[in-house]
Backbone as ProteinMPNN parsed JSONL, in Angstrom:
{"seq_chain_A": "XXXXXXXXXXXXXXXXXXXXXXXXXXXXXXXXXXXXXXXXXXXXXXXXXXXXXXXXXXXXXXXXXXXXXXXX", "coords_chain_A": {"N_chain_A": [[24.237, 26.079, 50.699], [25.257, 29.265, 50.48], [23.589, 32.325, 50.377], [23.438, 34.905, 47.938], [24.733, 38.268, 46.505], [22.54, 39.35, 45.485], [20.188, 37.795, 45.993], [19.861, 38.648, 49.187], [19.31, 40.951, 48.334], [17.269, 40.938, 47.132], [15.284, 39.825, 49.351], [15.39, 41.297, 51.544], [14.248, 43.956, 49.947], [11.796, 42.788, 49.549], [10.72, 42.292, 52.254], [10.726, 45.411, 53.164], [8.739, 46.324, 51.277], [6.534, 44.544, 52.368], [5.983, 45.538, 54.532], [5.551, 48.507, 53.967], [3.75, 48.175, 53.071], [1.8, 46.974, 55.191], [2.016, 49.221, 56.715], [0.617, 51.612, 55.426], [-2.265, 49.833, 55.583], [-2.561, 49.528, 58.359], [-2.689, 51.922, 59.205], [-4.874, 53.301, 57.845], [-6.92, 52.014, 59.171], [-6.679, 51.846, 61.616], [-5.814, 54.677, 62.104], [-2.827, 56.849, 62.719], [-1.794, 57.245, 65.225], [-2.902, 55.218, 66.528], [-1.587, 53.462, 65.9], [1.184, 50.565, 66.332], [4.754, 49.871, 65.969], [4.919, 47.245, 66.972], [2.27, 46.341, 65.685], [2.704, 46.963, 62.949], [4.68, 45.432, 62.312], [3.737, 42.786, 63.315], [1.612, 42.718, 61.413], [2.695, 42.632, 59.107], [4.276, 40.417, 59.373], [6.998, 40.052, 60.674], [9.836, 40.275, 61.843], [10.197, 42.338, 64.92], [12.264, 44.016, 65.095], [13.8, 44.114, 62.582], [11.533, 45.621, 61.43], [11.613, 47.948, 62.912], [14.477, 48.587, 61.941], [14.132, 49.267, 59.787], [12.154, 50.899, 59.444], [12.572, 52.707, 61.185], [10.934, 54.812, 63.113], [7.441, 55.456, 63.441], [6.914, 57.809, 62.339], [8.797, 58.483, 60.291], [8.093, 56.502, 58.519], [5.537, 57.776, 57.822], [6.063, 59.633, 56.58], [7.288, 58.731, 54.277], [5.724, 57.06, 52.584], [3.886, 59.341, 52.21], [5.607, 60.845, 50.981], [7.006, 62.907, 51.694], [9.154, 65.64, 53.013], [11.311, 64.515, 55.455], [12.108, 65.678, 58.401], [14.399, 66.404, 60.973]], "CA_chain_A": [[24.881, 27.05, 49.843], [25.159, 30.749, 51.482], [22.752, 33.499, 49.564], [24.241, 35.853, 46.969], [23.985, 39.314, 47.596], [20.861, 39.046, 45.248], [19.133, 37.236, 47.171], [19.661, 38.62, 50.183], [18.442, 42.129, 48.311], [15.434, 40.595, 47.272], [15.012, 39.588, 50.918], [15.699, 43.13, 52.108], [12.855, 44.538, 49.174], [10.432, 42.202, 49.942], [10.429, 42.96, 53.491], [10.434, 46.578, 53.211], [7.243, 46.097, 51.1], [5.259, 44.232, 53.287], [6.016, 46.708, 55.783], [4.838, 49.502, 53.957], [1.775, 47.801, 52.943], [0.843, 46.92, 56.31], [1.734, 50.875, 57.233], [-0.362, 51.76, 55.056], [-3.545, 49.305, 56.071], [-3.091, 50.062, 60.007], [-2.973, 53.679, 59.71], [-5.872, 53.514, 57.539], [-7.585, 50.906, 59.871], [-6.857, 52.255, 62.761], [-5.279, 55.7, 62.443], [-1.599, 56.913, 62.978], [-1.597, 57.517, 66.543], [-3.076, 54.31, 67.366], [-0.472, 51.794, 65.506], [2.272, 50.935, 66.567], [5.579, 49.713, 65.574], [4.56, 46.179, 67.156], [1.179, 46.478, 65.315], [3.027, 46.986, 61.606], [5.261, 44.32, 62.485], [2.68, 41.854, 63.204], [0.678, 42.542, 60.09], [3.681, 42.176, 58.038], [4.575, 39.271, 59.502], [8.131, 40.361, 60.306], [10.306, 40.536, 63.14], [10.213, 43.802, 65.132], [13.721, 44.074, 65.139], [13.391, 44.255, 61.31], [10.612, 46.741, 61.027], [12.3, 48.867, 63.575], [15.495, 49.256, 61.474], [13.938, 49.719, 58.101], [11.209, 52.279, 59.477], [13.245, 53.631, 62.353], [9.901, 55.141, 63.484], [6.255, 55.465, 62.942], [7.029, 59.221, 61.074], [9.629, 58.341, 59.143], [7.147, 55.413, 57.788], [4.332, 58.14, 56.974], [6.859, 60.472, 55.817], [7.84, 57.915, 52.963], [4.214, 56.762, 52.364], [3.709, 60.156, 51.357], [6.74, 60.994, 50.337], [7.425, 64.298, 52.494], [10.411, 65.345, 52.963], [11.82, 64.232, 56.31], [12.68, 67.053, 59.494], [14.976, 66.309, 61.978]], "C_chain_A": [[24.515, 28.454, 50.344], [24.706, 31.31, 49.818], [23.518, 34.17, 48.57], [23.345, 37.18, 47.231], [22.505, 39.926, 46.38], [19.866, 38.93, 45.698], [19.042, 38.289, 48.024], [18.949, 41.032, 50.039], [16.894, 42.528, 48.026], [15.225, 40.568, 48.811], [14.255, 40.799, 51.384], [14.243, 43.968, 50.76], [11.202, 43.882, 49.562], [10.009, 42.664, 51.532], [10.011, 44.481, 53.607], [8.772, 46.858, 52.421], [6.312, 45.66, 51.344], [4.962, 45.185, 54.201], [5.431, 47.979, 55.259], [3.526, 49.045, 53.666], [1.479, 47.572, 54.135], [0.975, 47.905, 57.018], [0.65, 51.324, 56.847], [-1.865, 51.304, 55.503], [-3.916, 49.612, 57.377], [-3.214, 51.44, 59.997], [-4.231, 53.991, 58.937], [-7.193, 53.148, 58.322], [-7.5, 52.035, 61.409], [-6.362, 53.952, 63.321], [-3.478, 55.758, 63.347], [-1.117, 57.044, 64.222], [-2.109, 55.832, 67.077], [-2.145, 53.103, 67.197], [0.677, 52.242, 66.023], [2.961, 50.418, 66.123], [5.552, 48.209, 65.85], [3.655, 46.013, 66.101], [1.77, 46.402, 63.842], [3.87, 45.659, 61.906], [4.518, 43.008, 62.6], [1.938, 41.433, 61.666], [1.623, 42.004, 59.38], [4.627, 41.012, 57.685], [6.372, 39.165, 59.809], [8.737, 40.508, 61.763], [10.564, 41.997, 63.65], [11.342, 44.596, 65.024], [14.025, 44.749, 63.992], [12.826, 45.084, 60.844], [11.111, 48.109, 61.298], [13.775, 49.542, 62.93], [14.903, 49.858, 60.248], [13.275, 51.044, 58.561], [11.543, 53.54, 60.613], [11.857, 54.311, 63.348], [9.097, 55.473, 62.977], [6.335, 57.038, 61.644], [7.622, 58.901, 59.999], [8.792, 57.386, 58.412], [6.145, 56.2, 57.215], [4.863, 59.016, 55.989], [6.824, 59.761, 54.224], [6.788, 57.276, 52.6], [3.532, 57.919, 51.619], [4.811, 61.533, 50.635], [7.469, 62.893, 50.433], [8.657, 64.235, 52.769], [10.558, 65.375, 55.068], [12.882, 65.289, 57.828], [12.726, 66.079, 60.792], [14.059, 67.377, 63.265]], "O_chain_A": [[23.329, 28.664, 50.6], [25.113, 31.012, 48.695], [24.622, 33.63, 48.511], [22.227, 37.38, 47.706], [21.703, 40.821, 46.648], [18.875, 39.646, 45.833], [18.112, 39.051, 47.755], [18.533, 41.877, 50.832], [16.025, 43.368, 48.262], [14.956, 41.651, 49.332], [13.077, 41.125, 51.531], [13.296, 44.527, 51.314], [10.067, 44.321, 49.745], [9.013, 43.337, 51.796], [8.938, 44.734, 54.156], [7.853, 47.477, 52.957], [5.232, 46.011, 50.868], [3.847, 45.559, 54.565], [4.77, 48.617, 56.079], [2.447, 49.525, 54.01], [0.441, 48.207, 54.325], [0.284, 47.925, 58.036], [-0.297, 51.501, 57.613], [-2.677, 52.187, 55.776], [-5.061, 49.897, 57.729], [-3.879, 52.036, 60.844], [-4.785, 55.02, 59.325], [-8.264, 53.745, 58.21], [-8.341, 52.776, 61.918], [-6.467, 54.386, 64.468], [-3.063, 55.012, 64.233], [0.104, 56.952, 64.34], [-1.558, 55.366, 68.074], [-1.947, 52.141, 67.939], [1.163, 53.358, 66.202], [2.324, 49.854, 65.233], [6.18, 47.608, 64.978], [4.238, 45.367, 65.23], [1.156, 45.49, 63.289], [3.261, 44.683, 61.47], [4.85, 42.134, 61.799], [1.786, 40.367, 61.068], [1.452, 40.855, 58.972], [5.297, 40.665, 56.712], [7.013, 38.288, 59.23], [8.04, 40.852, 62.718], [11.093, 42.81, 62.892], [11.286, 45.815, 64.866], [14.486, 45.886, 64.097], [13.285, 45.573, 59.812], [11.143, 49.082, 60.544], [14.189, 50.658, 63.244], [15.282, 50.946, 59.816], [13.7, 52.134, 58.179], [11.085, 54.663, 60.825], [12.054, 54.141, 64.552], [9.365, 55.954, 61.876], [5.907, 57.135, 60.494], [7.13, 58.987, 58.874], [8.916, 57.684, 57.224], [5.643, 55.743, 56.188], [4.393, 59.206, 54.867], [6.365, 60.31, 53.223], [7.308, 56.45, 51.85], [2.787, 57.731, 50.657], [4.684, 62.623, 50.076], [8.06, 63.659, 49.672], [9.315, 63.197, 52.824], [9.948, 66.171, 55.782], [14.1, 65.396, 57.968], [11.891, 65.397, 61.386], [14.476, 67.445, 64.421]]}, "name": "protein", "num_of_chains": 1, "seq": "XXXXXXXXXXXXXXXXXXXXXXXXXXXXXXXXXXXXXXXXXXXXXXXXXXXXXXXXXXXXXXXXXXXXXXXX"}
């Protein structure tokens, strides 16, 4: 039976919240310069592919962690 788009927004929430929790733990752990976009992906258990669209990059991930506003 194919998902409903429920589901598949839980999906999409849950993911994005592992991912910031394990932003959060490596940049605390190891500092923001040293993680990387592999490194959150790992923790979070998530395909990089995955991490890489939601967080687009390591800034935009601290940006929204602390909820700065975002410069092109």
């Amino acid at each position: 039976m194919p998902r409903i788009k429920e589901q598949y927004e839980a999906l999409r929430t849950a993911t994005k919240n592992k991912i910031h929790s394990a932003s959060i733990k490596l940049f605390a752990k190891k500092g923001f310069a040293a993680t990387s976009v592999q490194d959150i992906a790992d923790t979070a258990e998530s395909v990089l592919d995955s991490c890489t669209i939601i967080i687009k990059r390591k800034m935009i991930c601290l940006m929204k962690l602390f909820h700065m506003p975002q410069q092109d």
